[in-house]
Short mmCIF file of C-alpha atoms and ligand atoms in Angstrom, two decimals:
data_model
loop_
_atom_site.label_atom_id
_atom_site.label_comp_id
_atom_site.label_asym_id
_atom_site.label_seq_id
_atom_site.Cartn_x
_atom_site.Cartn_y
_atom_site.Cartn_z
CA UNK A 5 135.87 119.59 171.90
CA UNK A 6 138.09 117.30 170.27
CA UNK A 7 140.38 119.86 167.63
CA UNK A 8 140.87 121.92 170.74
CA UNK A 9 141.34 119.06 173.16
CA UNK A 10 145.12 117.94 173.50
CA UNK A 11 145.29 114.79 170.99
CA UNK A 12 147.04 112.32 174.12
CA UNK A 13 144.17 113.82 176.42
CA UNK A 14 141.36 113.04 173.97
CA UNK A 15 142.69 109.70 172.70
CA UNK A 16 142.89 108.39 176.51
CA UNK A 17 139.30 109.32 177.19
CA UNK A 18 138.25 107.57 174.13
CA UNK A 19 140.27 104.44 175.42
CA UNK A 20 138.83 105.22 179.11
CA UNK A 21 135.35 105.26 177.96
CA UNK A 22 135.51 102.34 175.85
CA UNK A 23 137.74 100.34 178.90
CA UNK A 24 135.42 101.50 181.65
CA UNK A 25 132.37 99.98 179.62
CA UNK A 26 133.98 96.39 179.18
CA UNK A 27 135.14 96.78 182.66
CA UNK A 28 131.59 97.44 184.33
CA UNK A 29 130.65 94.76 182.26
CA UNK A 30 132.47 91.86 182.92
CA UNK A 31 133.26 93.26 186.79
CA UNK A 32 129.45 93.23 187.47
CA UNK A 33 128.51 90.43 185.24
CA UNK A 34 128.66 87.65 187.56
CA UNK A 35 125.91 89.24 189.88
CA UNK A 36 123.71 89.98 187.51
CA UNK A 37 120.24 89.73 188.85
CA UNK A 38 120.85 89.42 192.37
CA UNK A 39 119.39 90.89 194.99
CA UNK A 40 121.57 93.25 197.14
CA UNK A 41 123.39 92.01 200.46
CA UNK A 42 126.05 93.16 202.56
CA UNK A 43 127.23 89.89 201.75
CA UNK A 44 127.62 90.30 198.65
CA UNK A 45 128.82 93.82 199.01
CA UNK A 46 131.64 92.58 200.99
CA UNK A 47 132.17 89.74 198.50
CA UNK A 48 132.98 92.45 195.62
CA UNK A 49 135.32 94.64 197.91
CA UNK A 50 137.16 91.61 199.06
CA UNK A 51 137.37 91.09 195.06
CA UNK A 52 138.65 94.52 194.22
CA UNK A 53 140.85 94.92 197.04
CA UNK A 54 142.55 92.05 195.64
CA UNK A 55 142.39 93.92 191.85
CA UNK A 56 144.22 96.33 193.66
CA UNK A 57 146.76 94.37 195.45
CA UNK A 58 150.20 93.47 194.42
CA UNK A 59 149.66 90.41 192.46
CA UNK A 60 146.34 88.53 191.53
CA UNK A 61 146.01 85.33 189.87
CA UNK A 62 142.40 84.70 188.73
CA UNK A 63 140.87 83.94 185.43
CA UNK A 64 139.43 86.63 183.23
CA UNK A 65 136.11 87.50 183.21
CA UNK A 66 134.21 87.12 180.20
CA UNK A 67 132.44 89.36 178.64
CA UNK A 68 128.45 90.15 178.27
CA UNK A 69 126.13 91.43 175.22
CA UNK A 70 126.52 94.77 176.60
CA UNK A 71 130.28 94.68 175.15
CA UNK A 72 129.06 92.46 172.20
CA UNK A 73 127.24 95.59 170.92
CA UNK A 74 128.80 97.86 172.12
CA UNK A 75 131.81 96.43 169.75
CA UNK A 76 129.82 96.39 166.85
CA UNK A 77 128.94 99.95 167.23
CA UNK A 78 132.17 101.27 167.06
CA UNK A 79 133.15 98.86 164.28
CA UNK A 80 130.27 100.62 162.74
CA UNK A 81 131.36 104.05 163.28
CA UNK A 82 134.92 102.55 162.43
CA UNK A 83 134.05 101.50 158.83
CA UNK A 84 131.25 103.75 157.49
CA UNK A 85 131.67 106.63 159.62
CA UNK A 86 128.47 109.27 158.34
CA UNK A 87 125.49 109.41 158.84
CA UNK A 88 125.24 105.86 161.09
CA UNK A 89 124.41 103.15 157.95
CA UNK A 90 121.96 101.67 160.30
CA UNK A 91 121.37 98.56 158.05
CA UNK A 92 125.15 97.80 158.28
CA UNK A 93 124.77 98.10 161.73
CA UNK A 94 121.51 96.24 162.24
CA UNK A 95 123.84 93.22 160.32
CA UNK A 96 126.64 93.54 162.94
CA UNK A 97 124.25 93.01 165.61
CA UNK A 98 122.72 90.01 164.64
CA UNK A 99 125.65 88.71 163.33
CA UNK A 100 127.58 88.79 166.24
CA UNK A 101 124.64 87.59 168.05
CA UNK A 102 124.36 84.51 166.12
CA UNK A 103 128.48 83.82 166.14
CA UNK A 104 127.87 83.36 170.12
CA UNK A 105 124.32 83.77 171.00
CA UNK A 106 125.28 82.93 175.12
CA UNK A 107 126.21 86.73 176.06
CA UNK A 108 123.47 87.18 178.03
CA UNK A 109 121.17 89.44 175.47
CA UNK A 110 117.69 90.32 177.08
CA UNK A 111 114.66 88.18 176.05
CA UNK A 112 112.96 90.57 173.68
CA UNK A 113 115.84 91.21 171.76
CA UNK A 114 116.81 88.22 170.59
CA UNK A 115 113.10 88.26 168.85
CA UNK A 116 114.14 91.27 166.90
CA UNK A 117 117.32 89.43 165.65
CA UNK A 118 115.25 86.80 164.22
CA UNK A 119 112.72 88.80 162.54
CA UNK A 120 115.83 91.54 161.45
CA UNK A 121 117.51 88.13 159.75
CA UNK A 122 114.17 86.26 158.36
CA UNK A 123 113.31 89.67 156.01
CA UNK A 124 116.88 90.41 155.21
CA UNK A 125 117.42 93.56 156.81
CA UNK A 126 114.74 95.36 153.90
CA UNK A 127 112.43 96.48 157.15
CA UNK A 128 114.22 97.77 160.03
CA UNK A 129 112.07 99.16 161.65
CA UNK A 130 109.15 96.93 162.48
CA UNK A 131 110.92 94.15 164.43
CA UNK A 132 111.51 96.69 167.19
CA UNK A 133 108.45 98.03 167.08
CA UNK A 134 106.37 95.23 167.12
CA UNK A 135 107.91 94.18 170.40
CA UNK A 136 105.75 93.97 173.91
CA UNK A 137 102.71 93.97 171.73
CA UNK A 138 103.27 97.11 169.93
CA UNK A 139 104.96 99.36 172.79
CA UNK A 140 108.71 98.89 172.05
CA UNK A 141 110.97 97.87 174.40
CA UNK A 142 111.66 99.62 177.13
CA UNK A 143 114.71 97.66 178.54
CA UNK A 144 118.39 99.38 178.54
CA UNK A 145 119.79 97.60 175.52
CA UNK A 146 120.21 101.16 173.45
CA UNK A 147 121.87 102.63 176.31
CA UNK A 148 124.50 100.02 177.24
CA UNK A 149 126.15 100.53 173.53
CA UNK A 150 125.63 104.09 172.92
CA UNK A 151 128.91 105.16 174.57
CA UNK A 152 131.08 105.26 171.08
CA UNK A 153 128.76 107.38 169.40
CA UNK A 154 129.06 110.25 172.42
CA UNK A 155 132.62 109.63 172.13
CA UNK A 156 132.68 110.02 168.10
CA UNK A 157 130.61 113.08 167.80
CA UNK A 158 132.15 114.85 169.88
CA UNK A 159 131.85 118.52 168.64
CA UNK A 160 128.63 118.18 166.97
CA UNK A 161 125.75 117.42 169.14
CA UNK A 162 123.03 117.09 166.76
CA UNK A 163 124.57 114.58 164.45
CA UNK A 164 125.22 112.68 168.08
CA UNK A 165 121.62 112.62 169.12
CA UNK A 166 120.10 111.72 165.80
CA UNK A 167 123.27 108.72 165.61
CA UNK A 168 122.05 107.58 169.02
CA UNK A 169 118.49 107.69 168.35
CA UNK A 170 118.84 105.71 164.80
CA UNK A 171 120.95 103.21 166.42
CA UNK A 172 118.21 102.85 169.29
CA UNK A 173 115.36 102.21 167.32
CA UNK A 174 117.25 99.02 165.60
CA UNK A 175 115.35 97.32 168.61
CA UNK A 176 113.92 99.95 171.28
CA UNK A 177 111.39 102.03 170.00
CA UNK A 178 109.32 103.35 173.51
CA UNK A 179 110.65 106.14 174.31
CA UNK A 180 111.89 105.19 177.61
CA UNK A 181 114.17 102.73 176.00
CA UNK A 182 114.99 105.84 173.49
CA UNK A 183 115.24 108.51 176.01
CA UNK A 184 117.30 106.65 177.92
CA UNK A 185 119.82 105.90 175.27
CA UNK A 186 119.93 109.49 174.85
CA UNK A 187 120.72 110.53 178.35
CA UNK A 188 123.71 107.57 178.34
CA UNK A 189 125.14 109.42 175.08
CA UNK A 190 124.71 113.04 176.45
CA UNK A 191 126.54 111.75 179.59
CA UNK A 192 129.37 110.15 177.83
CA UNK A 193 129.81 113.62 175.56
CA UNK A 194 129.53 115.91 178.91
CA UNK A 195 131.98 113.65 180.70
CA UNK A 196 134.57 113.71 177.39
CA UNK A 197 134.59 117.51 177.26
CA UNK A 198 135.75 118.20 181.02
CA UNK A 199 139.20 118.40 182.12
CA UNK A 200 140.01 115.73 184.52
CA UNK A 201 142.28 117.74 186.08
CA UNK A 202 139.63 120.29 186.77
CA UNK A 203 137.52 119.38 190.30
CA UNK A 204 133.51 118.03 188.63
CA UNK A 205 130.88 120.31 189.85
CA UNK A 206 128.34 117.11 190.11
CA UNK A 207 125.60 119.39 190.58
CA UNK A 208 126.35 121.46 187.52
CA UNK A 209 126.97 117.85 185.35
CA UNK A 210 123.53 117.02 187.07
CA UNK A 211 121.57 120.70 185.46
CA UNK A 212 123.57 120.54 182.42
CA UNK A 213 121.46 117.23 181.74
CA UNK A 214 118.33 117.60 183.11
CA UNK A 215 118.58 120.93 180.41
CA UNK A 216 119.35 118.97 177.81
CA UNK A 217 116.73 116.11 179.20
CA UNK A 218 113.97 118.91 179.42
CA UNK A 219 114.21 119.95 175.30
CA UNK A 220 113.73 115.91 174.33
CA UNK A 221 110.90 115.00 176.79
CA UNK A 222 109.33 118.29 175.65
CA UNK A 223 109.85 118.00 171.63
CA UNK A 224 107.96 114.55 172.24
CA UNK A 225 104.97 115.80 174.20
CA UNK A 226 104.70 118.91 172.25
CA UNK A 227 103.72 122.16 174.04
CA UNK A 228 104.74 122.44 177.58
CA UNK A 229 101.94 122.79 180.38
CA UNK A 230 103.09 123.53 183.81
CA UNK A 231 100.59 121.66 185.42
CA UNK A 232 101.96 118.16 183.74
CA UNK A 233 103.50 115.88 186.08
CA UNK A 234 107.75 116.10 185.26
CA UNK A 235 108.56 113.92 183.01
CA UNK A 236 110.35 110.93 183.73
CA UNK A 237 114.24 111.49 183.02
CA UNK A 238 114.12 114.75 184.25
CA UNK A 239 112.20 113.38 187.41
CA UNK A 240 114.71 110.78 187.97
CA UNK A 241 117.77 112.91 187.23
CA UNK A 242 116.02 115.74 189.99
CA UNK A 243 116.41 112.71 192.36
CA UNK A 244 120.01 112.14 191.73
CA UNK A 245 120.41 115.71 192.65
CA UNK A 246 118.84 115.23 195.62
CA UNK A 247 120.46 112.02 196.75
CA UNK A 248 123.85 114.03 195.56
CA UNK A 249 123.22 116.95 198.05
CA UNK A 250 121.71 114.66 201.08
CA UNK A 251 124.90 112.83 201.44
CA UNK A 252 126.05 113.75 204.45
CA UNK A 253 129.27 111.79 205.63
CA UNK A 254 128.15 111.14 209.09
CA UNK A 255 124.97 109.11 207.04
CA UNK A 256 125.79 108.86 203.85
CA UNK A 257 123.73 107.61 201.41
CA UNK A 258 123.81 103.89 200.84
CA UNK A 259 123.18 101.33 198.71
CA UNK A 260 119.35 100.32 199.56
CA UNK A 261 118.27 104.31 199.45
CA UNK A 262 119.59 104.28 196.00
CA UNK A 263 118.15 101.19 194.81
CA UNK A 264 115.20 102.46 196.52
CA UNK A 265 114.78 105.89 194.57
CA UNK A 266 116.21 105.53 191.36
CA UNK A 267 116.74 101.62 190.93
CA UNK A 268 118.71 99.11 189.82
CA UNK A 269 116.60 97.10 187.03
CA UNK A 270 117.02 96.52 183.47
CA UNK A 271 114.22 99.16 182.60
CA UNK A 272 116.16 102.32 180.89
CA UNK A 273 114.40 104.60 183.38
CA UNK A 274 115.93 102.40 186.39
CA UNK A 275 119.33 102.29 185.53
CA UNK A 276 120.61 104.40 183.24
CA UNK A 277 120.22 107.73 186.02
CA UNK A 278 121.67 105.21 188.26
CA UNK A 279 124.94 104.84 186.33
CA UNK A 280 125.17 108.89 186.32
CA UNK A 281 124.85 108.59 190.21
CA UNK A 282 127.36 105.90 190.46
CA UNK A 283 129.72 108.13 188.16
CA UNK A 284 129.30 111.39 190.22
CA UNK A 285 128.91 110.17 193.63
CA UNK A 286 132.37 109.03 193.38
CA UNK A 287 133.99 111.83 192.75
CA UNK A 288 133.99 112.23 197.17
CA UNK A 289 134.94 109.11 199.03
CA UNK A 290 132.59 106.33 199.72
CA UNK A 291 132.59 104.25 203.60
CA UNK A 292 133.53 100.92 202.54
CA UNK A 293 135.14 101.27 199.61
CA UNK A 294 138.92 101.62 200.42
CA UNK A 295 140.37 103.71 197.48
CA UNK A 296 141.81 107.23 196.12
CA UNK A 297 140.82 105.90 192.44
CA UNK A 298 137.20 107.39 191.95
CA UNK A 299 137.46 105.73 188.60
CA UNK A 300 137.42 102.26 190.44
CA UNK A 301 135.22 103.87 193.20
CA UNK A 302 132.25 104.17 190.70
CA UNK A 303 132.45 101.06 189.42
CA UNK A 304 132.74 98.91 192.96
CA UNK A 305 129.83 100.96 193.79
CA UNK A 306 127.54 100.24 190.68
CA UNK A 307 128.60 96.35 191.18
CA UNK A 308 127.70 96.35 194.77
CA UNK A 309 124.08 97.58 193.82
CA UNK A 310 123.49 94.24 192.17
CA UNK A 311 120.25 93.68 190.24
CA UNK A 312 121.43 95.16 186.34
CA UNK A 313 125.00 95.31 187.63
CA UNK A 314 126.75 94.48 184.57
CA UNK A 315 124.40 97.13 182.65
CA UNK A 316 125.22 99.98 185.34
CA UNK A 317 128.71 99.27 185.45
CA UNK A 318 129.04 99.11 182.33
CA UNK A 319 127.44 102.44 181.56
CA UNK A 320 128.87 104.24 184.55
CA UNK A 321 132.18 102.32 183.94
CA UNK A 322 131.54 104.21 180.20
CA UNK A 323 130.73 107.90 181.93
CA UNK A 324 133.95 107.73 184.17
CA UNK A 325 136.48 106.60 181.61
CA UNK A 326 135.40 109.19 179.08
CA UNK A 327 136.16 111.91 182.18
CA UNK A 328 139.58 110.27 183.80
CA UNK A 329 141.11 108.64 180.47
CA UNK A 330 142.41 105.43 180.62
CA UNK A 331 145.50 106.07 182.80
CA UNK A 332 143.26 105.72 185.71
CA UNK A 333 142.75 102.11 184.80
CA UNK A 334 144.24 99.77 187.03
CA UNK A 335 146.43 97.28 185.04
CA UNK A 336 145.12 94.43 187.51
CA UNK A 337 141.36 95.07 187.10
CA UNK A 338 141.81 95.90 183.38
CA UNK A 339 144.17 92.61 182.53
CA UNK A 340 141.34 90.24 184.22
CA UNK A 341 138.49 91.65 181.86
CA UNK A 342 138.50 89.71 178.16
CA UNK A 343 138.55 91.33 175.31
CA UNK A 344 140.64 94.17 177.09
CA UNK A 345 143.40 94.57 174.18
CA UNK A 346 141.07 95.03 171.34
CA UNK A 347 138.81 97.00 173.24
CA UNK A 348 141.79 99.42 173.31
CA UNK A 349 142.39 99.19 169.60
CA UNK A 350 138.73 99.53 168.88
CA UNK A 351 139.26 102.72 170.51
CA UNK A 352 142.06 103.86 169.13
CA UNK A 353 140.84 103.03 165.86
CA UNK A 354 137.46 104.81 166.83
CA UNK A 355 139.29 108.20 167.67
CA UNK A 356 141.56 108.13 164.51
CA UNK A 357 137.92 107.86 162.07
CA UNK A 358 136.15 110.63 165.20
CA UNK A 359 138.82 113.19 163.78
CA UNK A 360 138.05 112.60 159.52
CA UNK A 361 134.47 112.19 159.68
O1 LIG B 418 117.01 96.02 176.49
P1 LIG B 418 117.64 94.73 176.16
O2 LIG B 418 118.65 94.68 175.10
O3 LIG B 418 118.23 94.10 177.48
C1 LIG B 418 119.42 94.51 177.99
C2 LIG B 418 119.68 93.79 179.27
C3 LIG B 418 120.95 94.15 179.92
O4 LIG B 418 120.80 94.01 181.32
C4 LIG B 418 121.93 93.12 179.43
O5 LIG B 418 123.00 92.93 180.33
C5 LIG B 418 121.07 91.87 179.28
O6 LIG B 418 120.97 91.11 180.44
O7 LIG B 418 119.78 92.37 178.97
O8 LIG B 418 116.58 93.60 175.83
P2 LIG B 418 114.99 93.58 175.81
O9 LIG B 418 114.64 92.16 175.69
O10 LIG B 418 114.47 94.53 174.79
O11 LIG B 418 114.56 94.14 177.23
C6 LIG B 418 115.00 93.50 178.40
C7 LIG B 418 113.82 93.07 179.23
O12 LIG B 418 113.10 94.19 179.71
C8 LIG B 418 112.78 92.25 178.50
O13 LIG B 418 113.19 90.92 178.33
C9 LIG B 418 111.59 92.41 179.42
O14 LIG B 418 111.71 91.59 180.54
C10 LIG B 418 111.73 93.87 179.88
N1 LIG B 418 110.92 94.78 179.03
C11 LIG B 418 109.59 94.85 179.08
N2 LIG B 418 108.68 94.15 179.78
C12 LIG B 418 107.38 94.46 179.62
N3 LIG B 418 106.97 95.43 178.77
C13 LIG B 418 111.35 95.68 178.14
N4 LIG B 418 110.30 96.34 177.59
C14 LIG B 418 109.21 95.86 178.15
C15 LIG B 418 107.82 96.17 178.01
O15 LIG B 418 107.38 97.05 177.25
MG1 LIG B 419 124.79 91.95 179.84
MG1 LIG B 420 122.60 93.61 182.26
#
């Protein structure tokens, strides 16, 4: 919790987290919807090794709308702290979307924007949930900016879920897309409480989720009947378990069976249990990727899955720097992301409002 957490130990996981998301971003950005390869899984170590290396001269990376939101989220949390003023933040969105409208947003969303802009913010809440004919979207935009408000709320889990939720439904409303957001918060929080110092039990992180996975999949479908299939977080977080305690290092697990079981698309339900992998699976070494930093471990891994890379990254890039803090940040790999120096003030300015809200 954050009063009882040392102030330099809490302020560099909310500088981690919020680093680790821009860094998964722009790091994976550039394969984006590509289909895995060895090729290009050698192409990103030879890229990191360099990160890594003594000097590297390239030019930054730029950034996608997974940081564009994710920005205006904690600006949002920055300026009107409690309970999230959803119509402020519905504003930030769009206009940062229509300052530079070339981040990279998904299809839908851009829809919402429009609509969110043409009726002057009075209805927020039918844009979203008029989208794919009535269903909602079920992509991972809520997730890939939800990691300030795990950060923020730190200490009060209730206020965090209904934050994440409202901030959701500004464009997701099926409940993948929702639930999914959810499990991305609850992951950030988890990861912020632990002591880096201490070694992760991963299978522990793993139940601690699937508990918390099991009360909002089961508030939604009402009474619980054990002959119901599992529902689908908790189904998908049961395989990350499984792929966890599989790995064995004379066959380890590799890229294609996890792409394979949990995936690697831009659906919430295929990518956001993906980033959790990514984020404990590190924690032991990987073959082929030649570091003692899990921080960068999880990160090269989630880029090397291609397909939603920048999403994943991002997200596990958000799960890891809320556990290690930001001093396991490699200057090089930090320095070549934009945005990197107010992405560090955002966060400092984030933790000073997390401690008077
Ligand atoms: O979820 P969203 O903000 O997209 C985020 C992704 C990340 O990968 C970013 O890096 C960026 O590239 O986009 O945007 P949406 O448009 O709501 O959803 C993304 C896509 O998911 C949509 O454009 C659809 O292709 C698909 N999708 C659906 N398709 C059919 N039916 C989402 N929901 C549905 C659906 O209900
Ligand atoms: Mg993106
Ligand atoms: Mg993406």
């Amino acid at each position: 919790m954050a009063k009882a957490m040392d102030s330099v130990l809490a302020k560099g996981k909310f500088r981690g987290s919020m680093l680790g998301s821009l860094i998964g971003d722009c790091m994976g950005a550039p394969y984006e919807g590509e289909e895995f390869s060895h090729g290009l899984k050698t192409m990103v170590r030879k890229y990191f090794d360099k990160l890594d290396g003594p000097y590297f001269s390239a030019p930054f990376k730029p950034y996608t709308d997974d940081t564009a939101m994710t920005k205006s989220v904690a600006k949002c949390l920055i300026e009107k702290p409690t309970p999230l003023d959803v119509k402020y933040l519905a504003k930030l969105f769009v206009q940062e979307y229509f300052l530079e409208p070339r981040r990279g947003y998904g299809a839908g969303v851009v829809e919402v924007f429009k609509k969110l802009r043409k009726n002057k913010f009075e209805d927020l809440q039918r844009p979203a949930a008029e989208q794919f004919n009535g269903s909602g979207s079920y992509g991972n935009g809520g997730a890939m900016r939800v990691a300030p408000i795990g950060l923020f709320f730190n200490g009060n889990y209730e206020a965090m879920i209904e934050a994440a939720e409202r901030c959701t439904r500004i464009t997701h409303t099926n409940s993948l897309g929702v639930n999914g957001a959810l499990l991305q918060c609850i992951a950030v929080h988890q990861s912020f409480q632990l002591d880096p110092k201490e070694k992760l039990d991963v299978t522990k992180f793993a139940d601690e989720l699937i508990a918390k996975m099991e009360i909002i999949e089961q508030d939604q479908s009402g009474i619980v009947d054990p002959n119901e299939p599992t529902p689908p977080y908790k189904e998908q977080l049961l395989k990350v378990k499984e792929l966890l305690s599989c790995d064995d290092p004379n066959d380890p697990i590799v890229e294609e069976e996890v792409i394979g079981s949990l995936g690697n698309s831009i659906a919430a339900l295929n990518s956001v249990p993906t980033a959790i992998y990514c984020f404990l699976r590190a924690h032991s070494e990987i073959p082929g990727i030649e570091t003692d930093n899990a921080f960068r471990r999880s990160i090269q891994f989630a880029v090397n899955l291609a397909g939603d890379c920048d999403t994943i990254a991002s997200m596990t890039g958000a799960i890891s720097g809320a556990y290690f803090g930001d001093s396991c940040i490699g200057e090089t790999m930090k320095k070549h992301c934009e945005y990197h120096e107010e992405v560090t003030q955002l966060a400092d300015k984030l933790y000073e409002a997390s401690l008077i809200k």
